[in-house]
Coordinates of C-alpha atoms and ligand atoms in Angstrom, one line a residue:
X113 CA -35.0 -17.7 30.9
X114 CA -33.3 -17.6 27.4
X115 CA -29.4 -19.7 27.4
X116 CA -27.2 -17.7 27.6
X117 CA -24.6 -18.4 24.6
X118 CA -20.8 -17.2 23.7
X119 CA -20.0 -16.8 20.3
X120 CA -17.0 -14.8 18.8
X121 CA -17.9 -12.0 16.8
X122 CA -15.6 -10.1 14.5
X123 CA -15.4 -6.5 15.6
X124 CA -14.8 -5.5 12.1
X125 CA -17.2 -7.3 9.7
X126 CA -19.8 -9.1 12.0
X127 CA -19.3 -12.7 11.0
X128 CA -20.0 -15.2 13.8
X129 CA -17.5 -17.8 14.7
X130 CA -18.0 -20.7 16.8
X131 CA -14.5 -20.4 18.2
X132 CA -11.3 -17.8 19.0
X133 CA -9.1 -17.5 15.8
X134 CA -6.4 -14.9 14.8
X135 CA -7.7 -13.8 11.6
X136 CA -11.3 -14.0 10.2
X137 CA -12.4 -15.8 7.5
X138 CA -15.2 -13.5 6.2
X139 CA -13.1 -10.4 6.0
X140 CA -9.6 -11.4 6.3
X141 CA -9.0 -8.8 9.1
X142 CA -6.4 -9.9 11.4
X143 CA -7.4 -9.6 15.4
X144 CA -10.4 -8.7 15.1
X145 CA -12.2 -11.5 16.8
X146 CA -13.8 -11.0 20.3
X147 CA -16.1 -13.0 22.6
X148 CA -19.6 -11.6 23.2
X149 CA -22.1 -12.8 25.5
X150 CA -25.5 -13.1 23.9
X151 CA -28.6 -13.8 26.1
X152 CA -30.5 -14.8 23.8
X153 CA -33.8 -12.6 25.4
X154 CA -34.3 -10.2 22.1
X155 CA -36.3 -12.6 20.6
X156 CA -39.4 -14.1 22.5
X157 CA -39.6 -17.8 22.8
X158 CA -43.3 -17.6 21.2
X159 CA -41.9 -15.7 18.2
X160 CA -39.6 -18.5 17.1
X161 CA -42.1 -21.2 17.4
X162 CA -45.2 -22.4 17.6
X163 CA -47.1 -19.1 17.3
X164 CA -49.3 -18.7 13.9
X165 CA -48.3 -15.5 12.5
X166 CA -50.7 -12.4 12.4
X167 CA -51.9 -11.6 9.0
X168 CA -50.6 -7.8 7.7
X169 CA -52.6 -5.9 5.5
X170 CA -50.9 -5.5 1.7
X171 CA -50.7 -2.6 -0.1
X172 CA -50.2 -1.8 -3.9
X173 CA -47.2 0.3 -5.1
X174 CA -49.1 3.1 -6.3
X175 CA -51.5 3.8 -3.1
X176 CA -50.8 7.8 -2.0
X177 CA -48.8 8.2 0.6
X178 CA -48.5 11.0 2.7
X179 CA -45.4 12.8 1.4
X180 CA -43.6 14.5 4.5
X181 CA -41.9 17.3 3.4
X182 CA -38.0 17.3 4.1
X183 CA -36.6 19.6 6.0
X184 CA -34.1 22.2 5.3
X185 CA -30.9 22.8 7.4
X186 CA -30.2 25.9 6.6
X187 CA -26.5 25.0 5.4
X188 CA -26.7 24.4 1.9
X189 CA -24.1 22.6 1.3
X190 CA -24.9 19.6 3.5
X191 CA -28.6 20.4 2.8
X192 CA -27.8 19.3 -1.3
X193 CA -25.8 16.5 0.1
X194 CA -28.5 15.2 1.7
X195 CA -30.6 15.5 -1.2
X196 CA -32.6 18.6 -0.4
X197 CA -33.0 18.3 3.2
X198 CA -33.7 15.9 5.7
X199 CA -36.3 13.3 5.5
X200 CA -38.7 12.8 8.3
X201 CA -38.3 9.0 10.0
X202 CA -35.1 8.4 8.2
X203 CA -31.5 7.8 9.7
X204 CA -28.0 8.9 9.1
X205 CA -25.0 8.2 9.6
X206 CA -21.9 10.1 9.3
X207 CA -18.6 8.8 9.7
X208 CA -15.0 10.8 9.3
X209 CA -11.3 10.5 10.9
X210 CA -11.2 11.7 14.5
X211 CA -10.7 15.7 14.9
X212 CA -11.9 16.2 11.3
X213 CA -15.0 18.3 12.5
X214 CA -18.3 16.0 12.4
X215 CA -19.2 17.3 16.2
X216 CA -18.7 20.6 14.6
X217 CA -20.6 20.4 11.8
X218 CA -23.4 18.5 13.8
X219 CA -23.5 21.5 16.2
X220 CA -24.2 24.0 13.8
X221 CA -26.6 22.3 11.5
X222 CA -28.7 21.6 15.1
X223 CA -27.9 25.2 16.1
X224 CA -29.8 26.2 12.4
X225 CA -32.1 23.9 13.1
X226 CA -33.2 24.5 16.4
X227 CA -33.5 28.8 15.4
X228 CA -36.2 27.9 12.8
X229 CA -38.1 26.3 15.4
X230 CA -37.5 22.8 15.2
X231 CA -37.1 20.9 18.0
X232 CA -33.9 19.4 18.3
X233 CA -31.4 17.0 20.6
X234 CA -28.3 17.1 20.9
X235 CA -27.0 13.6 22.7
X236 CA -23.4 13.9 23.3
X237 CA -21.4 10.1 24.6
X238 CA -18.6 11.4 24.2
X239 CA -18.2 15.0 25.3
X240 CA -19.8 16.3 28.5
X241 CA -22.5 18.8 28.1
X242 CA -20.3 22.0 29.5
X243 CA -17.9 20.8 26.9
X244 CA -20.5 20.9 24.2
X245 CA -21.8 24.4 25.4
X246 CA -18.4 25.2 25.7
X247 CA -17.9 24.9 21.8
X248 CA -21.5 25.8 21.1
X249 CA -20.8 29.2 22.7
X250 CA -17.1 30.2 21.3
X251 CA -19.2 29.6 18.1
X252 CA -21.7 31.8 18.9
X253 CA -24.3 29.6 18.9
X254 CA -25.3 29.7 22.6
X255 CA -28.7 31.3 22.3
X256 CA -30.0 28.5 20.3
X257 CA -32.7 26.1 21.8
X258 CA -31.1 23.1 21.0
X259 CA -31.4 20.2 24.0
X260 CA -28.5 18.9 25.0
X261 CA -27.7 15.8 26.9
X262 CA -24.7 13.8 27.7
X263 CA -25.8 9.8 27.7
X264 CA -25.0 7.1 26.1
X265 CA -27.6 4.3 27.5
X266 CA -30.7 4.0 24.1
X267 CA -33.1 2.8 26.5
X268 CA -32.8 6.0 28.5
X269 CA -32.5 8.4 25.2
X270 CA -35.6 6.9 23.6
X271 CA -37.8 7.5 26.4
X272 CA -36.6 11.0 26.8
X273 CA -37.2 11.6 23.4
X274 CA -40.3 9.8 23.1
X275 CA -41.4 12.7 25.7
X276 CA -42.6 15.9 24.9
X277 CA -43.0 16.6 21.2
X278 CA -41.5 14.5 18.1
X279 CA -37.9 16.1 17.3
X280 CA -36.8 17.1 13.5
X281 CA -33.8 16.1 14.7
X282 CA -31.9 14.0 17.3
X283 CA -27.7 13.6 17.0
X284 CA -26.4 10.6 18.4
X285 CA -22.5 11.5 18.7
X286 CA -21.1 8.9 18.4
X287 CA -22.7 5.4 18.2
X288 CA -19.9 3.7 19.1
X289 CA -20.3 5.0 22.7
X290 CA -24.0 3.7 22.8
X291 CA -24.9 0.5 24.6
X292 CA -28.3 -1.1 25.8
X293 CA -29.0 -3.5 28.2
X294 CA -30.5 -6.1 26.0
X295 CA -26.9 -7.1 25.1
X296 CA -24.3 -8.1 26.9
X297 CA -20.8 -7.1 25.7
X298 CA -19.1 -4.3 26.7
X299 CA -20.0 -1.1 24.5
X300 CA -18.3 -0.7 21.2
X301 CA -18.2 -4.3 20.3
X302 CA -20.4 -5.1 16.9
X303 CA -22.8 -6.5 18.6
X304 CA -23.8 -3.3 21.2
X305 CA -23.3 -0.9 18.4
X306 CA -25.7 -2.8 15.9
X307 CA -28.5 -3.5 18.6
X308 CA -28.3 0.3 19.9
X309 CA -28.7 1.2 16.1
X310 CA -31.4 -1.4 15.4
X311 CA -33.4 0.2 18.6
X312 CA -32.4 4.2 17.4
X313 CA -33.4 3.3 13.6
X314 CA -36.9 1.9 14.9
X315 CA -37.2 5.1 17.4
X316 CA -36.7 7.5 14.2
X317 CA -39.5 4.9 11.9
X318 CA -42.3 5.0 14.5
X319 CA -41.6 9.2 15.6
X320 CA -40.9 10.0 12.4
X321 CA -37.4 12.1 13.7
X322 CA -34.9 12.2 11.7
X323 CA -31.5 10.8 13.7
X324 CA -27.8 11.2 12.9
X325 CA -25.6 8.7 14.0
X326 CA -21.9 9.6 14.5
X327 CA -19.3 7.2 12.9
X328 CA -15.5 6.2 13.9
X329 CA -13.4 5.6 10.8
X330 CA -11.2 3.1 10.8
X331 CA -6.9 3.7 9.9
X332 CA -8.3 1.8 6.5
X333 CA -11.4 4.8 6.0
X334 CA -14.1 2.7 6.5
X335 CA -16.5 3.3 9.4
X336 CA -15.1 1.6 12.2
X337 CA -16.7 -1.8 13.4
X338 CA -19.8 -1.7 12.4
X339 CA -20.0 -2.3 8.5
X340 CA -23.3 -4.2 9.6
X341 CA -24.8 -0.6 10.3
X342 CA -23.9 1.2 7.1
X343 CA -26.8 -1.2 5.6
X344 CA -29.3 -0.6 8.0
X345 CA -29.6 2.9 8.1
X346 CA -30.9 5.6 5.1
X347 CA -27.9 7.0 4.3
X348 CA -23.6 7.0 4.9
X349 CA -22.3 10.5 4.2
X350 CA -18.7 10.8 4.8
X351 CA -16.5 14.1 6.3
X352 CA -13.3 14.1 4.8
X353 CA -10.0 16.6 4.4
X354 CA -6.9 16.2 5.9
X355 CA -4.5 18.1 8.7
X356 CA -2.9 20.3 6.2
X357 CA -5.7 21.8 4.9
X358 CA -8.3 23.6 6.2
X359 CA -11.3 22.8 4.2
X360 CA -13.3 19.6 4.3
X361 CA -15.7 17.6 2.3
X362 CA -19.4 16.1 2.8
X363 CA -20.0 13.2 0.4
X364 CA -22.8 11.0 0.3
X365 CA -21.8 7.8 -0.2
X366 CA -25.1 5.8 0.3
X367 CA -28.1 8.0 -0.2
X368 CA -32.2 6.6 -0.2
X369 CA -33.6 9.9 -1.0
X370 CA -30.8 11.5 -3.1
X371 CA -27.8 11.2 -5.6
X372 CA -24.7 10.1 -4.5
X373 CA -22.3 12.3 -6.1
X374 CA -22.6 15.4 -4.7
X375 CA -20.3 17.1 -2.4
X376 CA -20.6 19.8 0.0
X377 CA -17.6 21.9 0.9
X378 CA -16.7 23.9 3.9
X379 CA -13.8 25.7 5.3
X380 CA -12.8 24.8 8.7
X381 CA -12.3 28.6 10.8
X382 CA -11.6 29.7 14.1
X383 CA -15.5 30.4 14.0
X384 CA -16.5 26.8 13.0
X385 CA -16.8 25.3 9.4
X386 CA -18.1 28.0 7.0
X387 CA -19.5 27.2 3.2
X388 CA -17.8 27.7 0.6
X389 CA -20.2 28.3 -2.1
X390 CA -17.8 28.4 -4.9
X391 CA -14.8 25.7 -4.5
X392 CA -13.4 26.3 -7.6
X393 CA -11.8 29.4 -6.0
X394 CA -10.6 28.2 -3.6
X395 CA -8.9 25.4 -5.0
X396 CA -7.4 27.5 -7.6
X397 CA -6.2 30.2 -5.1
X398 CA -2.1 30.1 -4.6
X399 CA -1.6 28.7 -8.2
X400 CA 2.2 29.2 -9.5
X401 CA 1.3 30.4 -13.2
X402 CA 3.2 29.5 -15.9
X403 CA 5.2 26.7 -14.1
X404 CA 5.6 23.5 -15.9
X405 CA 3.9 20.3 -14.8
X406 CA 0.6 21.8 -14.0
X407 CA -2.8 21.7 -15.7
X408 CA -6.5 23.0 -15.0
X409 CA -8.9 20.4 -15.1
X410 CA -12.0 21.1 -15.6
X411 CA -14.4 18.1 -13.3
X412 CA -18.0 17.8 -12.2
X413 CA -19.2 16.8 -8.7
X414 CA -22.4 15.5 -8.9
X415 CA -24.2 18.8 -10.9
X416 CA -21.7 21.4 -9.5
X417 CA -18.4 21.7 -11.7
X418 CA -15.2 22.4 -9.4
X419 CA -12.4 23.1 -11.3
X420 CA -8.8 22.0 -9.3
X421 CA -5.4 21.9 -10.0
X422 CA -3.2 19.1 -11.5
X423 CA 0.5 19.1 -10.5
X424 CA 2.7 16.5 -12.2
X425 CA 6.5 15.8 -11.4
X426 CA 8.7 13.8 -13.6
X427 CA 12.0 13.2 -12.2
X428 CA 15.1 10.9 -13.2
X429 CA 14.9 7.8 -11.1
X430 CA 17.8 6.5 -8.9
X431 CA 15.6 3.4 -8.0
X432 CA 15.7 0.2 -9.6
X433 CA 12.1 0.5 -9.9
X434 CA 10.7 3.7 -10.9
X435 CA 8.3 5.3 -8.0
X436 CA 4.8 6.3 -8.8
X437 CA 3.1 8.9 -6.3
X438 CA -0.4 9.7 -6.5
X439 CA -1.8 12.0 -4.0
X440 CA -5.9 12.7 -4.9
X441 CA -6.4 10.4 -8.1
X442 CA -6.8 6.5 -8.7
X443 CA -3.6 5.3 -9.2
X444 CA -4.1 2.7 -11.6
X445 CA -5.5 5.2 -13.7
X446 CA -2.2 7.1 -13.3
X447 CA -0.6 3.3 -14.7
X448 CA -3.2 3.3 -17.6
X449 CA -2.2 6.8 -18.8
X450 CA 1.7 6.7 -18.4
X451 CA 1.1 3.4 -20.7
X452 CA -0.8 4.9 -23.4
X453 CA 1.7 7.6 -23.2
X454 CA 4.7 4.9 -23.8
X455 CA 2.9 2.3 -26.3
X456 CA 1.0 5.3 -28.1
X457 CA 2.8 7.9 -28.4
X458 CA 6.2 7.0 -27.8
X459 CA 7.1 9.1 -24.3
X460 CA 9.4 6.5 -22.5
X461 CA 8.8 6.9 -18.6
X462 CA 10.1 3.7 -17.7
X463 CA 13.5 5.5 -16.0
X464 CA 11.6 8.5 -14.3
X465 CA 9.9 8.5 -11.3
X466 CA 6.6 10.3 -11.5
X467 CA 4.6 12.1 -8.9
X468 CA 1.1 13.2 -8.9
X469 CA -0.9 15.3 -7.3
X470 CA -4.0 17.1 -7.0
X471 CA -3.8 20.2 -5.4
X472 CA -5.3 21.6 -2.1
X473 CA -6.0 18.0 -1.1
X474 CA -9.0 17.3 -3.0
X475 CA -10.0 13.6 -4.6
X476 CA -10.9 13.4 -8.1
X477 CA -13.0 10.2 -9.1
X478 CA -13.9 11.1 -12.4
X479 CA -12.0 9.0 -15.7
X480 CA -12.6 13.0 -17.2
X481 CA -9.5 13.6 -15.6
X482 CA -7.0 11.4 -17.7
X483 CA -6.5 14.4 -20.1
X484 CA -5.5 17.2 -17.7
X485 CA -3.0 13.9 -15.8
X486 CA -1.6 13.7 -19.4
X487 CA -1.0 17.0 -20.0
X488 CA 0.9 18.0 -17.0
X489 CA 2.7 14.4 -17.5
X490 CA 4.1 15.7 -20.7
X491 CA 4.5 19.4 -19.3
X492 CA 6.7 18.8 -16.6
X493 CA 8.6 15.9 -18.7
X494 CA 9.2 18.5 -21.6
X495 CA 9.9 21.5 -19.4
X496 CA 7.1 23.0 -21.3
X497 CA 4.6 24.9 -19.2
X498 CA 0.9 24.9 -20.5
X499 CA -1.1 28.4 -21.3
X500 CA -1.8 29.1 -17.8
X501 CA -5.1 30.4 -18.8
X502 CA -6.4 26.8 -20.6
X503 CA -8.7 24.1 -18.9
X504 CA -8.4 20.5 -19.7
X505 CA -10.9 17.5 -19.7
X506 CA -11.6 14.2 -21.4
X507 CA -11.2 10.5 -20.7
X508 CA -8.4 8.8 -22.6
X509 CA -8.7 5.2 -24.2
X510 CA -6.4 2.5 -24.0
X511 CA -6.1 2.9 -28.1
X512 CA -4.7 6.2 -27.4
X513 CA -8.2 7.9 -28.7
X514 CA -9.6 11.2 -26.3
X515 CA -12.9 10.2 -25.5
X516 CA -16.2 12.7 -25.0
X517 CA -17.4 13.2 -21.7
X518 CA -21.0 14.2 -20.1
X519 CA -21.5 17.6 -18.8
X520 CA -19.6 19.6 -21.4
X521 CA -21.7 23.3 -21.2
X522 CA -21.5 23.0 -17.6
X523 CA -17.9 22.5 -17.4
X524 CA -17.0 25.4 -19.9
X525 CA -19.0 27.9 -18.3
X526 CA -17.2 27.3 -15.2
X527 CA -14.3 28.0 -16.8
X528 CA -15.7 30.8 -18.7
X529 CA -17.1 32.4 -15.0
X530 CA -13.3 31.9 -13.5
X531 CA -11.9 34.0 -16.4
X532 CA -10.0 31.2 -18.2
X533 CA -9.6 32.0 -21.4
X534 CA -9.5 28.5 -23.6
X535 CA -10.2 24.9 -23.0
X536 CA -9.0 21.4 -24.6
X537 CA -11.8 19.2 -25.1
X538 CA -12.5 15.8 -26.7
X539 CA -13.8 15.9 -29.8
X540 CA -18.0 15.3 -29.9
X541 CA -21.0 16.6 -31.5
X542 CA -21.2 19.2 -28.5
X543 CA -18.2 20.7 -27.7
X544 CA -18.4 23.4 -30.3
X545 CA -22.2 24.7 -30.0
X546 CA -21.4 25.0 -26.6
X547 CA -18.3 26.5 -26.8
X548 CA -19.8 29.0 -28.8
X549 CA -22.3 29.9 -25.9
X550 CA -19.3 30.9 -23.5
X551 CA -17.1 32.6 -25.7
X552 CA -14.2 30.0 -24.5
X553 CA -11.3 29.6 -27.3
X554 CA -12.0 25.8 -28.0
X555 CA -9.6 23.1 -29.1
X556 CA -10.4 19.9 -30.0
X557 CA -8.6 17.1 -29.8
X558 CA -9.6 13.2 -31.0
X559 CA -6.1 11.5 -29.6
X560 CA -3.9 12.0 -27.1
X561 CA -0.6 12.4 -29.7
X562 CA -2.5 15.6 -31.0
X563 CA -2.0 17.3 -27.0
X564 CA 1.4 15.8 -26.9
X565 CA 2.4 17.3 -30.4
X566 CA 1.0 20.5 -29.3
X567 CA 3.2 21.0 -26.3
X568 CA 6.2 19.5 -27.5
X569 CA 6.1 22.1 -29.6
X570 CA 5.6 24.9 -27.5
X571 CA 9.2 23.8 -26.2
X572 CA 10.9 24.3 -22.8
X573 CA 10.1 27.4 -21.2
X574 CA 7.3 29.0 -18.7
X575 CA 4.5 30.5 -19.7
X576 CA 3.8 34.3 -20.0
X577 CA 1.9 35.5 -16.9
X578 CA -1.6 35.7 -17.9
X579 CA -3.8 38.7 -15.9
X580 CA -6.3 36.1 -14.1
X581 CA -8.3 35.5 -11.8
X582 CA -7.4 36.4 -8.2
Ligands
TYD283 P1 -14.6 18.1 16.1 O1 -15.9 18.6 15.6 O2 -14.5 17.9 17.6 O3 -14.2 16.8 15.4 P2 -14.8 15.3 15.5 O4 -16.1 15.4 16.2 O5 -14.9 14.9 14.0 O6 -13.8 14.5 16.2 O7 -13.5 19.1 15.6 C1 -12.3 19.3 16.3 C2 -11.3 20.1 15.5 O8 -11.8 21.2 14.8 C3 -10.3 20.5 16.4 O9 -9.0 19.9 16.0 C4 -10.2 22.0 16.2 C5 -11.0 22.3 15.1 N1 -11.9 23.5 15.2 C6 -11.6 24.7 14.7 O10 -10.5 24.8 14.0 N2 -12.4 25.7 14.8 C7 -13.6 25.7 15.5 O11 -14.3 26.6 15.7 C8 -13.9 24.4 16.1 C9 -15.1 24.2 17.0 C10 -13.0 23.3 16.0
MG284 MG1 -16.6 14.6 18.0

């Protein structure tokens, strides 16, 4: 019999500690620490000594292997996300804020699934299964063979799946609720939800199923607990949006068999999350032409462009300090910009407060962005509103300069397809022979005093309305 040991495990990073403290070293987290039980029984006594190992065969890099196909949802949007379907064998894990819609989503793509023929299981620890058929049927998806089961013990999930035939697809909502009896602390604690994983992520490498794992998310966004498991499994997508909007947002951020930067985007219905296959329009919709302080930017997602909305509000202070409000953007990017504004081309900010914010609640990452920030910075400052009909994109330099960015023709023809009518862009080899291509009004710009000239000129008034898109 193995000795049984305490150690003191924080919940939030997984570093051991030999003894009870109020803030953990590795992470910093405060309270974080609990005491686990480990019996010490997951590893066998001959494993750790005295046993010569047995000898594996080696294989070279470029040996054939059999290339499973992946296998398509059905929902394209989390199907591109994913990197064109699901692998065979590999393992998931997608994490979002309470009530944003992951059971939802989950349902549905097994629902898809399970209609093309696939077998599919749907393990529910948190729900009860009426509850899931509940859902499943004011979505209409009742008539689907998907097999449900409300557990949360592995041992008992792994040898009902490993009857009958090998699933496409087995949902684990969520691990957090897991436990096993190898370990002994109480389910939820690091430890429990790393060894349910480890036993899950070996389940889907031997059958060859692909599982998704449900993740908590932390007030801080990251997946709650268990950091430990974001690095053993294939791939960490995240579901994100917030309570005043209804549409929400698939990213990958950790992808084995794909590119990180894509996002899938879905509208959250009374009939469960539906696609939206274009998000530019929706995004755009609602947009108060011709009001100062706003600018188009044109941005890519991975390969999809999406153009979105920049609002910008520059306001008198009555603080000692000037506030700076970013809502969707980095914000010392927004610092970086409002001083190349003051040291290059003279805009003094340093009594205004300034608010940002990206419109419909979406998160631009992209440096492309500075230019569109700019020109609604100076907009709103000047009274001046832009052509309402104009996209903006380009990265600006600390020496002022408007650098080129990637993706250009792609960007344009977005624009061209919504029905804008020009675009400023940095100044580069491409911009004009692709410009030519979509029949956009193109103008260049090389610094960033060229854009604010150019609407400081246009003085303080709104825009005409410009016919547009709807
Ligand atoms: P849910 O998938 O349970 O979220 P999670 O699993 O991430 O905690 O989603 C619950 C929310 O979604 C709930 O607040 C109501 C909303 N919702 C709809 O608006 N329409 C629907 O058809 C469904 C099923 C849920
Ligand atoms: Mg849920």
């Amino acid at each position: 019999m193995a000795k049984r040991t305490t150690s003191f495990v924080c919940q939030s990073c997984g570093a051991v500690h030999m003894r009870w403290q109020g803030r953990c070293d590795s992470c910093g987290a405060w309270n974080s620490i609990a005491e686990e039980q480990s019996g010490g029984a997951s590893v066998p006594s001959a494993q750790r000594g005295g046993r010569r190992g047995r000898l594996i065969a080696l294989e070279s890099l470029a040996g054939v292997s059999e290339d499973a196909p992946r296998i398509r949802i059905g929902i394209n949007e989390a199907d591109r996300v994913a990197g064109g379907g699901l692998v065979p064998g590999s393992v998931l894990l997608i994490g979002g804020d309470p009530g944003i819609g992951k059971s939802t989503l989950l349902i549905q793509a097994s629902a898809a699934l399970a209609r093309e023929g696939h077998r599919v299981v749907y393990v529910s620890g948190e729900e009860a299964s009426a509850q899931v058929r509940l859902r499943a049927e004011r979505l209409g998806l009742a008539g689907a063979p998907v097999e449900l089961a409300a557990e949360t013990n592995v041992e008992d999930i792994v040898a009902t799946l490993s009857e009958g035939g090998r699933p496409a697809l087995v949902v684990i909502d969520s691990i957090q609720t897991m436990w096993t009896d190898t370990v002994e602390s109480a389910p939820g604690t690091v430890t429990q939800v790393r060894s349910s994983a480890q036993i899950l992520i070996r389940f889907a490498k031997r059958s060859g199923a692909c599982v998704v794992l449900v993740g908590h998310v932390t007030k801080d966004g990251q997946i709650a607990g268990p950091r430990v498991v974001e690095h053993m499994v294939d791939a960490v997508l995240s579901f994100e949006g917030d309570g005043a909007h209804h549409f929400r947002i698939l990213r990958a951020q950790k992808n084995r068999f794909g590119p990180t930067d894509e996002i899938g985007v879905f509208e959250m219905t009374g009939l469960g999350l539906r696609e939206v296959a274009n998000p530019s329009e929706l995004f755009l919709s609602n947009r108060d032409h011709g009001a100062p302080g706003t600018a188009v930017y044109a941005g890519m997602e991975g390969t999809r462009p999406v153009l979105v909305e920049i609002q910008a509000l520059v306001v008198p202070t009555s603080l000692g300090t000037p506030r700076r409000a970013v809502v969707g953007w980095d914000p010392s990017r927004l610092s970086m910009v409002l001083a190349v504004l003051e040291a290059r081309c003279g805009i003094k900010l340093g009594a205004h407060d300034v608010h940002l914010n990206v419109a419909g609640g979406f998160r631009i990452s992209e440096p492309a962005a500075d230019l569109a920030v700019a020109a609604a910075l100076v907009s709103s400052l000047s009274g001046s509103a832009l052509p309402s009909d104009a996209v903006y994109f380009g990265e600006v330099s600390l020496t002022g300069a408007v650098r080129p960015v990637s993706h250009t023709g792609a960007r344009l023809k977005e624009a061209a397809k919504l029905g804008f009518a020009s675009a400023v862009v940095p100044q580069g080899k491409s911009a004009g022979t692709e410009a030519g291509e979509t029949g956009l009004n193109v103008e260049t710009a090389s610094s960033l005093g060229d854009i604010v000239a150019t609407i400081a000129a246009r003085g303080p008034r709104r825009a005409p309305r410009v016919a547009q898109e709807g």
